[in-house]
Short mmCIF file of C-alpha atoms in Angstrom, two decimals:
data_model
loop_
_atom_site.label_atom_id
_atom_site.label_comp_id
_atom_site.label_asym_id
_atom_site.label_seq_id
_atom_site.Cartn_x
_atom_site.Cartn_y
_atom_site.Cartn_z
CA UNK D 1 -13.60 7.47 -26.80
CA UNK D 2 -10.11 6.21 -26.46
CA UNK D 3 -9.05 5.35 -23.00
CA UNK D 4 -5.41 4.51 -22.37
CA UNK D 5 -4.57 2.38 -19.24
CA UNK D 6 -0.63 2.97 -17.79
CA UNK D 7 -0.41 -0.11 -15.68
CA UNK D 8 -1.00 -3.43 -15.74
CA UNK D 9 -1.64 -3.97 -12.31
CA UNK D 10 -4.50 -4.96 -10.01
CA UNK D 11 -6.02 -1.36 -10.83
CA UNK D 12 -5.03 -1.03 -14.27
CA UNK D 13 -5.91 -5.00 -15.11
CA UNK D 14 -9.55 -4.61 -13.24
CA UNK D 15 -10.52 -1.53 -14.47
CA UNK D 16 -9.55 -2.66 -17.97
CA UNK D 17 -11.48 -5.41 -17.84
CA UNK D 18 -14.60 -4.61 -15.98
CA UNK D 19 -14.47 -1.52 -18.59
CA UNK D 20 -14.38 -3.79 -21.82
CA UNK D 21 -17.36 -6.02 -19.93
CA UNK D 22 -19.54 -3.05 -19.82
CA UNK D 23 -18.80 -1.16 -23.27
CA UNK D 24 -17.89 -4.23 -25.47
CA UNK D 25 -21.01 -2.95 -27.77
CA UNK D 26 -19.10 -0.04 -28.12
CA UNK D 27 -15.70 -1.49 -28.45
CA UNK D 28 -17.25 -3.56 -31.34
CA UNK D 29 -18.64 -0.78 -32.89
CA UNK D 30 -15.28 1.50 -32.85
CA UNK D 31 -16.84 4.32 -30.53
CA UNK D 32 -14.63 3.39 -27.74
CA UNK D 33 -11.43 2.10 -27.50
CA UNK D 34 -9.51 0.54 -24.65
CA UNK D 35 -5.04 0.27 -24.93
CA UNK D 36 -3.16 -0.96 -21.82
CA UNK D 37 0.70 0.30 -21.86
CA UNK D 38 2.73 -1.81 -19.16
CA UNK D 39 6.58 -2.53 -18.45
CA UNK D 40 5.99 -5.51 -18.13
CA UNK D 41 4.25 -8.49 -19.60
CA UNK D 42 3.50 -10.48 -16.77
CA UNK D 43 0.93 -10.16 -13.87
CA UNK D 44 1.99 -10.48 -10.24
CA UNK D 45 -0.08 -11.63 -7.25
CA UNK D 46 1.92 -9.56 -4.71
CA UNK D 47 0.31 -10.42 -1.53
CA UNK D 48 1.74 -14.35 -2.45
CA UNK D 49 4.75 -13.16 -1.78
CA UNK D 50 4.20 -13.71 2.19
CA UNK D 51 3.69 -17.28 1.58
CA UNK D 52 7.10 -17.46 -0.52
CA UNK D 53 8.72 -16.14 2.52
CA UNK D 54 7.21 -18.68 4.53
CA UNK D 55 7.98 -21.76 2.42
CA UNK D 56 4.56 -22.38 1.45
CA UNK D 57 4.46 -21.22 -2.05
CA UNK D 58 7.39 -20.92 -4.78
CA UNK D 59 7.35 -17.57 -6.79
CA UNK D 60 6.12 -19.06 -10.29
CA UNK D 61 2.58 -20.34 -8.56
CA UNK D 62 1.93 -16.06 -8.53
CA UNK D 63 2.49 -15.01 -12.14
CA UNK D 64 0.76 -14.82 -15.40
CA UNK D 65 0.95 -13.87 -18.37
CA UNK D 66 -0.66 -10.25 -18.52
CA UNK D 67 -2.15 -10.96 -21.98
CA UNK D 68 -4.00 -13.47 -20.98
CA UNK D 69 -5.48 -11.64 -18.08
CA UNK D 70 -7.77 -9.17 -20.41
CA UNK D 71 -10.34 -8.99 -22.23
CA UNK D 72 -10.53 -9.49 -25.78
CA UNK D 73 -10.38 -6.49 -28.05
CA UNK D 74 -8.28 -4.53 -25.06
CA UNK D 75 -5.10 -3.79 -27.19
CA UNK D 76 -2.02 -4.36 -25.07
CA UNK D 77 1.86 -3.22 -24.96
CA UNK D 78 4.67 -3.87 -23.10
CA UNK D 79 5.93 -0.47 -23.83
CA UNK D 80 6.64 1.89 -20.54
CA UNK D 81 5.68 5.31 -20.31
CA UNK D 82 8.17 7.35 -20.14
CA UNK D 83 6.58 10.95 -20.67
CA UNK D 84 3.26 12.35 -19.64
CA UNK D 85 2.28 15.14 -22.07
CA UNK D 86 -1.59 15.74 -20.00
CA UNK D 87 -1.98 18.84 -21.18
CA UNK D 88 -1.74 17.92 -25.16
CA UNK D 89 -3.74 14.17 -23.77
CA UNK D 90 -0.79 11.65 -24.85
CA UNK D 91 2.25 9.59 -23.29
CA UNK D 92 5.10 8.88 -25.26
CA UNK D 93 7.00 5.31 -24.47
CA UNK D 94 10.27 3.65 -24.51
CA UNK D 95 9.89 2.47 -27.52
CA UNK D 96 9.35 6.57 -29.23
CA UNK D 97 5.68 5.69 -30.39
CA UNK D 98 3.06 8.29 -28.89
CA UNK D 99 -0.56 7.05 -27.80
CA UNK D 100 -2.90 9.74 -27.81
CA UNK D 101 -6.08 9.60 -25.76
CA UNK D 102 -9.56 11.08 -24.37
CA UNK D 103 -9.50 9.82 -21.22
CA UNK D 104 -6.10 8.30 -19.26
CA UNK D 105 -6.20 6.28 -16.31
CA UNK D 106 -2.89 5.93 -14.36
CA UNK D 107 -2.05 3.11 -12.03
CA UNK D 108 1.38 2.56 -12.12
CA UNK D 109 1.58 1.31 -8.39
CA UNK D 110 4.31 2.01 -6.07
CA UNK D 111 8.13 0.18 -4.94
CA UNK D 112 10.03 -0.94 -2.05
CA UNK D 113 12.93 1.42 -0.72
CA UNK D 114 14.94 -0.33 1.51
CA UNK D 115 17.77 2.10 0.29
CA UNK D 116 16.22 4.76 1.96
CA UNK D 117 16.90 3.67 4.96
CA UNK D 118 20.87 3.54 5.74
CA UNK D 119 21.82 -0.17 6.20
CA UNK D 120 18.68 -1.24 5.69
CA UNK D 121 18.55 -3.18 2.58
CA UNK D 122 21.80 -4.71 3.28
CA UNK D 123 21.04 -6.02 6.64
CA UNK D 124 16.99 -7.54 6.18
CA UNK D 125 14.87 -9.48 4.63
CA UNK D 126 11.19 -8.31 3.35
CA UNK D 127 8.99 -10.19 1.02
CA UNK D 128 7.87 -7.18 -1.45
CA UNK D 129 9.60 -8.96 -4.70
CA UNK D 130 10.15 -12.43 -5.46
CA UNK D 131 13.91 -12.67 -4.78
CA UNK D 132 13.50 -10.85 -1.22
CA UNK D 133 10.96 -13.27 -0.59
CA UNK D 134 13.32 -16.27 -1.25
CA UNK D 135 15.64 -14.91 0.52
CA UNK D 136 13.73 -14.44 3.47
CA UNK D 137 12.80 -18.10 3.25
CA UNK D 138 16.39 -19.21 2.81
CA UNK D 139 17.57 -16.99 5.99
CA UNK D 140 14.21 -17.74 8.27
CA UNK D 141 14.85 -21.63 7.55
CA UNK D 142 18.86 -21.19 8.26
CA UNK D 143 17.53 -19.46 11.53
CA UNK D 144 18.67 -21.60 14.62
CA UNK D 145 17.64 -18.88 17.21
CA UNK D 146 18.06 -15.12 18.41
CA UNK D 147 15.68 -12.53 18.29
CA UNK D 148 14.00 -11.87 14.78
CA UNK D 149 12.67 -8.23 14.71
CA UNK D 150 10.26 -6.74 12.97
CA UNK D 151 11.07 -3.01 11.90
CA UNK D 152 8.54 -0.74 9.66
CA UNK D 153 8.93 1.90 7.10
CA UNK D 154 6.43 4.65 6.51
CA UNK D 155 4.89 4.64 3.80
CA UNK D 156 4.45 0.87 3.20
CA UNK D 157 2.29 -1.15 1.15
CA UNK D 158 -0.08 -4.12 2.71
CA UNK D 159 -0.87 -2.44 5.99
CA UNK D 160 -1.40 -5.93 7.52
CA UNK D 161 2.05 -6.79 6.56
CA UNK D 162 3.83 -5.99 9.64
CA UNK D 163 1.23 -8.37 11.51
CA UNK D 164 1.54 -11.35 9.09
CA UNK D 165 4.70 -11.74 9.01
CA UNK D 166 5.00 -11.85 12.82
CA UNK D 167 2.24 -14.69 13.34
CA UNK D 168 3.69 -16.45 10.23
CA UNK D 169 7.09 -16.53 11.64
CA UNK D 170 5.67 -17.37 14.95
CA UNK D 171 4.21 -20.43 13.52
CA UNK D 172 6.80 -21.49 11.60
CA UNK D 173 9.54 -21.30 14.49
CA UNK D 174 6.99 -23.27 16.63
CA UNK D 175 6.66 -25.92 13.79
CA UNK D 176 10.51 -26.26 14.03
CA UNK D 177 10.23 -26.97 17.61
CA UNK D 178 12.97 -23.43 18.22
CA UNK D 179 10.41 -20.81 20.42
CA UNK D 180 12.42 -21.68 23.07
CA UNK D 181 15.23 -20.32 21.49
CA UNK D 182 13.68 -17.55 19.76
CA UNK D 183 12.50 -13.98 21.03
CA UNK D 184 10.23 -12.05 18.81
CA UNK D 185 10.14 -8.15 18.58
CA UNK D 186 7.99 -6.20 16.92
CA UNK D 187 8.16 -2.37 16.50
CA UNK D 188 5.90 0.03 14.81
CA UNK D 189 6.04 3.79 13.79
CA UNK D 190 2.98 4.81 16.07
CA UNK D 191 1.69 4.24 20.22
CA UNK D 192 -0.12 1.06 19.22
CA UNK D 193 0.47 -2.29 17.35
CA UNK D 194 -1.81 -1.26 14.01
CA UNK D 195 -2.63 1.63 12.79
CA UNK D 196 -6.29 0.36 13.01
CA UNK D 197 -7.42 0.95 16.56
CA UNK D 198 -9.46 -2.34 16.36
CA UNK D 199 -7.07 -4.14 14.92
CA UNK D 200 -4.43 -2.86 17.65
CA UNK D 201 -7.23 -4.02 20.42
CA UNK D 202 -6.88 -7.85 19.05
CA UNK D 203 -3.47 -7.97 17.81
CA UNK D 204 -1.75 -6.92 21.05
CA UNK D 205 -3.67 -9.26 23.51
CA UNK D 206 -2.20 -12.38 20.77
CA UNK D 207 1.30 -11.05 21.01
CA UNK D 208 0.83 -10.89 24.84
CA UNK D 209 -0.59 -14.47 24.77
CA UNK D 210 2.18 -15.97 22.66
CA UNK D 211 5.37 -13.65 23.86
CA UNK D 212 5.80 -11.62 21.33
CA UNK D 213 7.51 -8.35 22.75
CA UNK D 214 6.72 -4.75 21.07
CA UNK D 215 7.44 -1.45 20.88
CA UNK D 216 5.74 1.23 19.69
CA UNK D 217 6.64 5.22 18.66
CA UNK D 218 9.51 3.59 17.10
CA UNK D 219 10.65 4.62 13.10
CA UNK D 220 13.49 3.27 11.92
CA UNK D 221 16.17 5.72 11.10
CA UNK D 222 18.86 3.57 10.50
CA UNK D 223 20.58 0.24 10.57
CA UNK D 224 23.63 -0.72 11.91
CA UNK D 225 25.16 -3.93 10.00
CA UNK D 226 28.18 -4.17 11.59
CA UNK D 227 26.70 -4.54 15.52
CA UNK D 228 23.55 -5.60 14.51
CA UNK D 229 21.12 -2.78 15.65
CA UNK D 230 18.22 -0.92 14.83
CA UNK D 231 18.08 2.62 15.77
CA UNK D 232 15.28 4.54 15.54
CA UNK D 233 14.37 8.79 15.37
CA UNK D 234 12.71 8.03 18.78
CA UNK D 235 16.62 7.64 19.90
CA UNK D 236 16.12 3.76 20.69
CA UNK D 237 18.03 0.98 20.01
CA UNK D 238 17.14 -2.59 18.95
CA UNK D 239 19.34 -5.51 18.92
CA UNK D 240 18.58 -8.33 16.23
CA UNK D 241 19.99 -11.36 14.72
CA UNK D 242 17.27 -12.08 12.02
CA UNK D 243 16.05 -8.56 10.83
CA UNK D 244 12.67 -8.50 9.02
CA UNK D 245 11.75 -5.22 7.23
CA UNK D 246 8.55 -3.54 5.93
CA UNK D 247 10.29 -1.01 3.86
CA UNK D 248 9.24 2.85 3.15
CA UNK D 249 7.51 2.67 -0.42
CA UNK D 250 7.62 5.81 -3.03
CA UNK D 251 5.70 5.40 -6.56
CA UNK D 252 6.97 5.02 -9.53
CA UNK D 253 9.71 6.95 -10.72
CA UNK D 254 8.08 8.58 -13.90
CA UNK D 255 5.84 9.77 -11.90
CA UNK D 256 7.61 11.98 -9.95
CA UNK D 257 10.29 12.84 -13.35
CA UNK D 258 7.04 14.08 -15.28
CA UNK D 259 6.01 16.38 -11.79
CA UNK D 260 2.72 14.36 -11.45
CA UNK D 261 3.35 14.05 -7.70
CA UNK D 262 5.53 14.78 -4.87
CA UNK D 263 7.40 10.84 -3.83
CA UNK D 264 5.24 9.52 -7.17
CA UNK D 265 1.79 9.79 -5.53
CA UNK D 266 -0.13 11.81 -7.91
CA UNK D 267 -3.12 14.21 -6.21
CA UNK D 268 -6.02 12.52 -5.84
CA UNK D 269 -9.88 13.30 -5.44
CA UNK D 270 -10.70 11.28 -2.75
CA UNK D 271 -14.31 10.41 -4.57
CA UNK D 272 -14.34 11.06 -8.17
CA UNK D 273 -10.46 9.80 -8.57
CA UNK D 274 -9.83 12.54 -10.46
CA UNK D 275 -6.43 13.98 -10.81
CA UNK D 276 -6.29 17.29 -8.92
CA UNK D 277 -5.35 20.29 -10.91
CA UNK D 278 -6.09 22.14 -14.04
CA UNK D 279 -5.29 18.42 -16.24
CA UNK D 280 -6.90 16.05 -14.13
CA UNK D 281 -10.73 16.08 -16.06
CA UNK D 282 -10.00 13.06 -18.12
CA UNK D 283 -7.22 11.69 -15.85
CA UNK D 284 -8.48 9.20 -13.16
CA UNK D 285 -5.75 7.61 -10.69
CA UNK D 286 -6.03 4.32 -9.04
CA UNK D 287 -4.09 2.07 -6.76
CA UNK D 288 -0.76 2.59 -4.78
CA UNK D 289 -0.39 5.57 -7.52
CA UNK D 290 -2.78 7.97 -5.27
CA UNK D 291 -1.95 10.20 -2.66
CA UNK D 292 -5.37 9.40 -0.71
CA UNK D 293 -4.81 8.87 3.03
CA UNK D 294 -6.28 5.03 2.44
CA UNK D 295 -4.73 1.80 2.75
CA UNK D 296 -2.07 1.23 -0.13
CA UNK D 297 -3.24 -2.26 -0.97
CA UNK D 298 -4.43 -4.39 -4.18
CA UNK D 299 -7.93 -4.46 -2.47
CA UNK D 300 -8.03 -0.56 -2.55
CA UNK D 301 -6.89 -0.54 -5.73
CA UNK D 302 -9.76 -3.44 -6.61
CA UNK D 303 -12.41 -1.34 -4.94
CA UNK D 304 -11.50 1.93 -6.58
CA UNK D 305 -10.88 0.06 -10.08
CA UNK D 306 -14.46 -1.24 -10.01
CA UNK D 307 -16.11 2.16 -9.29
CA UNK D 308 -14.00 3.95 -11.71
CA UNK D 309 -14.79 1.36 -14.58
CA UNK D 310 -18.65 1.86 -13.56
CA UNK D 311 -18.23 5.41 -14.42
CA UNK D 312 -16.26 5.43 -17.24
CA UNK D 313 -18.38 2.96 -19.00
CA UNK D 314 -21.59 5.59 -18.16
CA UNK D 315 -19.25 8.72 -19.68
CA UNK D 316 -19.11 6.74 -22.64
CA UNK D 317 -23.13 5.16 -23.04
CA UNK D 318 -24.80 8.77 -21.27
CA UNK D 319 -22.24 10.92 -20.57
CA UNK D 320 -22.09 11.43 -16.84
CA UNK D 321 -20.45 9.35 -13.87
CA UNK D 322 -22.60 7.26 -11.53
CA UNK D 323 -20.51 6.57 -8.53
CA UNK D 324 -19.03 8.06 -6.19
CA UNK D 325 -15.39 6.01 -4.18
CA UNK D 326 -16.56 5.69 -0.75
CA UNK D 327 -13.02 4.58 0.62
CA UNK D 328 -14.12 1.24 0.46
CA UNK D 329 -11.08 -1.54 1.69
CA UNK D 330 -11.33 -5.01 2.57
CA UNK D 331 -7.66 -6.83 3.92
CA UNK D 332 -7.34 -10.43 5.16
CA UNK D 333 -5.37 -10.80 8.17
CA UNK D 334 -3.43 -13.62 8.36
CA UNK D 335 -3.09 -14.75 12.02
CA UNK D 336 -0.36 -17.44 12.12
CA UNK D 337 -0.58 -20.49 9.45
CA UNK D 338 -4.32 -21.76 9.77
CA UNK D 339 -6.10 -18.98 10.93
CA UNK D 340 -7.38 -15.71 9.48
CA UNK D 341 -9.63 -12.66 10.85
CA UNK D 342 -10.40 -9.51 7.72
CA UNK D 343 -10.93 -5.88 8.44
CA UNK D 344 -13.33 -4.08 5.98
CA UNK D 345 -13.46 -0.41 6.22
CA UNK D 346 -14.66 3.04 4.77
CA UNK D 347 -14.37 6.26 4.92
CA UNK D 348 -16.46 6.62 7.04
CA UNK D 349 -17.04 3.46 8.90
CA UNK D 350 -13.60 1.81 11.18
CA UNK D 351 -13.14 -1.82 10.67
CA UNK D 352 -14.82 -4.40 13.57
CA UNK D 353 -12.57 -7.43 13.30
CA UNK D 354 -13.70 -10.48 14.59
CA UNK D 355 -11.48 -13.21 16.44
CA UNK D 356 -9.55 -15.20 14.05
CA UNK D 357 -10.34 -18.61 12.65
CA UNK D 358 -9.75 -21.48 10.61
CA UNK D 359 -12.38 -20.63 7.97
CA UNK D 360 -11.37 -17.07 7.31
CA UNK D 361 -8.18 -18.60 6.93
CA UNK D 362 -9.26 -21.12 4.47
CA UNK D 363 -11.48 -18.82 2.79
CA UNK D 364 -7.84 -16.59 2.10
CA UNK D 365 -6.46 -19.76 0.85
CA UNK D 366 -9.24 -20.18 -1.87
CA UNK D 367 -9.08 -16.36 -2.59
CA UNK D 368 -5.41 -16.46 -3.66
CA UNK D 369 -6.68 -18.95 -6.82
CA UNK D 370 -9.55 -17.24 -6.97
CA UNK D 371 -8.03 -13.90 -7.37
CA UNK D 372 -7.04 -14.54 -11.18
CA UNK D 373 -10.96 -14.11 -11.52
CA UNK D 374 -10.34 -10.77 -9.85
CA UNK D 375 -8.02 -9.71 -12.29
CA UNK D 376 -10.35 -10.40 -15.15
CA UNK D 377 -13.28 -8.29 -13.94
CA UNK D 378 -15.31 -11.29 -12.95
CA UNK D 379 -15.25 -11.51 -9.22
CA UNK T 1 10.28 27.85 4.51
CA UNK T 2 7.95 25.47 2.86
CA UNK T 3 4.05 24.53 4.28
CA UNK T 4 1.93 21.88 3.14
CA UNK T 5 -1.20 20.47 4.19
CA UNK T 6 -1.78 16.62 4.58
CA UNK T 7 -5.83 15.85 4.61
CA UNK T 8 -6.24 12.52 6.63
CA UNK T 9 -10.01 13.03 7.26
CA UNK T 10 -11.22 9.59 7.16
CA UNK T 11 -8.12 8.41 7.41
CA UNK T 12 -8.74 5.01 8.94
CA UNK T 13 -5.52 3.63 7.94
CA UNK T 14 -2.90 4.06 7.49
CA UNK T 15 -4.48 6.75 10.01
CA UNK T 16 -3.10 10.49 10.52
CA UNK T 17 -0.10 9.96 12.59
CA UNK T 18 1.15 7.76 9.86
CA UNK T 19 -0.02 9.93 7.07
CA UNK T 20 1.87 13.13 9.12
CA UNK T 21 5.22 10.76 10.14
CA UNK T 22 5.36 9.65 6.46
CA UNK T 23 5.14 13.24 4.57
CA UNK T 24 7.87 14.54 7.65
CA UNK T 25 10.28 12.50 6.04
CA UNK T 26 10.05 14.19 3.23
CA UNK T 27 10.21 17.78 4.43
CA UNK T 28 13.39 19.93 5.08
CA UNK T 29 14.16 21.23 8.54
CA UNK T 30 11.94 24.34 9.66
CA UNK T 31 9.54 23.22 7.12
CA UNK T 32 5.44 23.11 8.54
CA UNK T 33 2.76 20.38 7.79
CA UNK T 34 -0.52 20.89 8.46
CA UNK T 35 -2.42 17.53 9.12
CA UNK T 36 -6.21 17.89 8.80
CA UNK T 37 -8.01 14.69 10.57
CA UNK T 38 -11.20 13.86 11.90
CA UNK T 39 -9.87 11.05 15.10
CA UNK T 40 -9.79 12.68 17.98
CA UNK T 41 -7.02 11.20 19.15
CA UNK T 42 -4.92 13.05 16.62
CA UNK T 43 -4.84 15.34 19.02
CA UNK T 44 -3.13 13.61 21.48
CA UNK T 45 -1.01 11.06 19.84
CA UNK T 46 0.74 13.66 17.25
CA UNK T 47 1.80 15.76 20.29
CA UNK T 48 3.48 12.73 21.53
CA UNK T 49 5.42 11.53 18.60
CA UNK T 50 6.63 14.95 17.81
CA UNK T 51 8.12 15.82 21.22
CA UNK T 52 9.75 11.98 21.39
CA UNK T 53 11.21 12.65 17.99
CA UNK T 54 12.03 16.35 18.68
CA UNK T 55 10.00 18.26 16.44
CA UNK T 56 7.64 21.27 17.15
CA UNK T 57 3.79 22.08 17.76
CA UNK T 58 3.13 24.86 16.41
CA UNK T 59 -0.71 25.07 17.28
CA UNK T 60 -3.79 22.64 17.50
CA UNK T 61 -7.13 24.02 16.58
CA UNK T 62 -10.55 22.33 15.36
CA UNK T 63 -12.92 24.02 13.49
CA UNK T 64 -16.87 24.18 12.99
CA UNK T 65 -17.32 20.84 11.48
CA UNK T 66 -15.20 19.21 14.24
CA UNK T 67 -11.86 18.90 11.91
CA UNK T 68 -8.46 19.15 13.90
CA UNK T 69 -6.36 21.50 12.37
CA UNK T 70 -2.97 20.21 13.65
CA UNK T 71 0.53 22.45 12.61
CA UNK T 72 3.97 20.81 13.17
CA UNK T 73 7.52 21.94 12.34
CA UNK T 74 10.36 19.82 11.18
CA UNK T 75 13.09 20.92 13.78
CA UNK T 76 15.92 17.81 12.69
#
């Protein structure tokens, strides 16, 4: 069987790897055969890029070389895909050369739009990239004072995000002796703090405690440079001096020029991960690339990668699947600089986050070494 | 006029509200979603957004297996 991997990823990399783990018999033997097509050769720990922002890591401490992430015998390119051909079952790259395949797994993740937001991308700082995150550091380390507000775009990746960065800021502007000085304002698109009702239950209570003033039902529409504002489809109005976005995502742009899916989130069987649609029998879909109402986060993406490789490698030794996604996400929270709470939900089970704490926190710590392990399929 | 349906049963998070304010965006005036969820309080925090934004309910239903059935029009 030759199974072709678009996206090297948390989803593409884990599934690769957990894949080759389970059928390297097979790979050995030349019944199955496992390529990886990427645009780029390195391997990004995105949610480091918070710390970046925060001055407590520097961008080079998150990257490695994608190579060295897989498997032996996985064959990798740094070749992007520029044309999905599903109905004949090949791509064909930059590059011209065609890979041909029995079974295609596409996880090609999703971007930051700032620019779909007027004035948005001019006038904030977000840490989805490595040069917005240094920027952010540069201008929340310049900051001598104001109010710093925190504005969200729908849809966004890291759903914690919009929390982090508020209790990381909070702590850092304590640190520098200016919350006197400072107000903090935090807005979100629906009539709570989180979209996780439990999460909303603890987080508002700690921005109570420390001062932090929110406002809910509130999507940005657009951003006024010149006088400094925020104004939102709700018709309100938002005053800032340090403006920190969460900007709207959309997947990848092949995506949507090959008609895979409406924004670039391809159709998506919530358990099998399945394409939808008359192509989608040998095309599974992982990650950010999905249109599945579910967290757009590297642990879903994980999670899904992991059941997905499961089945694959039973298609290949007995010819059926053996799992079934359940919806499965796990997210650290980070609650200021030194301490941490997690919510861990399904489908069908909500999330029951516990108070926040220094170990959680330090466990987070550990977890952003350890993930490199992720990425190979071993942890 | 275009309809499309947004399934957010078991939608957690980013929840249905998000899932419906996120695929609005995308629509063109006089447009309809129809946002299938399984919270409860879909019913009552939809309505909200879309009369503080100035869109439409169309209608609010829930069926046999206790899925709202929510239909909203893009009016701006």
């Amino acid at each position: 069987m030759r199974i072709l991997v678009v996206g090297g990823g948390m989803g593409g990399t884990i599934f690769a790897n957990h894949l080759a783990r389970r059928i390297h018999h097979e790979m050995k033997t030349g019944k199955a055969r496992i390529t990886m097509l990427s645009a780029s050769h390195e391997h990004v720990y995105q949610p480091g890029w918070l710390y970046v922002a925060m001055g407590r890591a520097t961008p080079d401490e998150l990257v490695r070389e994608q190579q060295s992430l897989l498997e032996p015998g996985i064959e990798f390119h740094v070749d992007p895909v520029e044309e999905f051909h599903l109905a004949h079952n090949h791509v064909k790259c930059k590059s011209g050369k065609v890979h041909e395949y029995d079974l295609i797994v596409i996880s090609t993740g999703s971007r930051p739009m700032p620019e779909n937001i007027p004035g948005l991308k001019e006038n904030s700082v977000n840490c989805y990239t490595a040069e917005n995150a240094v920027e952010y550091y540069k201008q929340l380390s310049e900051f001598k004072g104001g109010r710093i507000v925190v504005t969200v775009g729908l849809p966004h990746k890291c759903p914690m995000i919009p929390l982090e960065v508020t209790f990381a800021m909070y702590d850092f502007i304590k640190d520098r002796g200016l919350l006197d000085k400072t107000e903090f304002y935090y807005t979100y698109p629906i009539g709570r703090v989180h979209s996780l009702e439990n999460v909303a239950k603890w987080a508002a209570p700690e921005f109570d405690a420390k001062g932090i003033k929110y406002e809910t039902l509130f999507n940005m529409k657009e951003v006024d440079g010149k006088n400094a504002k925020v104004i939102s489809e709700e018709g309100s109005e938002v005053a800032y001096d340090l403006l920190v976005a969460v900007p709207p995502h959309k997947g990848q742009e092949v995506i949507e020029k090959n008609g895979l899916g409406e924004n670039g989130w391809i159709p998506t069987n919530r358990h099998s991960l399945h394409m939808e649609g008359e192509h989608g029998k040998n095309v599974i879909v992982l990650g950010d690339t999905t249109n599945l109402p579910i967290s757009k986060a590297g642990s879903t993406a994980h999670f899904e990668a992991e059941t997905a490789a499961e089945n694959v490698a039973a298609v290949v030794k007995m010819g059926r699947p053996v799992k079934s996604y359940d919806g499965k996400v796990f997210c650290f929270i980070e609650a200021g600089k030194d301490r941490a709470t997690y919510a861990m939900f399904n489908y069908q089970n909500p999330p029951q986050p516990k108070a926040p704490t220094g170990a959680v926190h330090a466990f987070k710590m550990a977890y952003n070494k350890l993930y490199w392990a992720t990425a190979r399929g071993l942890l | 006029m275009a309809e499309r349906t947004v399934d957010a049963r078991g939608s957690f998070c980013p929840g249905p509200l998000m899932e419906l304010i996120a695929n609005m965006k995308s629509m063109q005036v006089g447009d309809t979603l129809e946002l299938l969820s399984t919270d409860a309080g879909s019913a009552k925090d939809v309505p909200e957004w879309v009369h503080k934004v100035g869109h439409e309910m169309v209608d609010t239903n829930q069926d046999s297996e206790g899925t709202f059935h929510i239909r909203v029009r893009k009016a701006k």
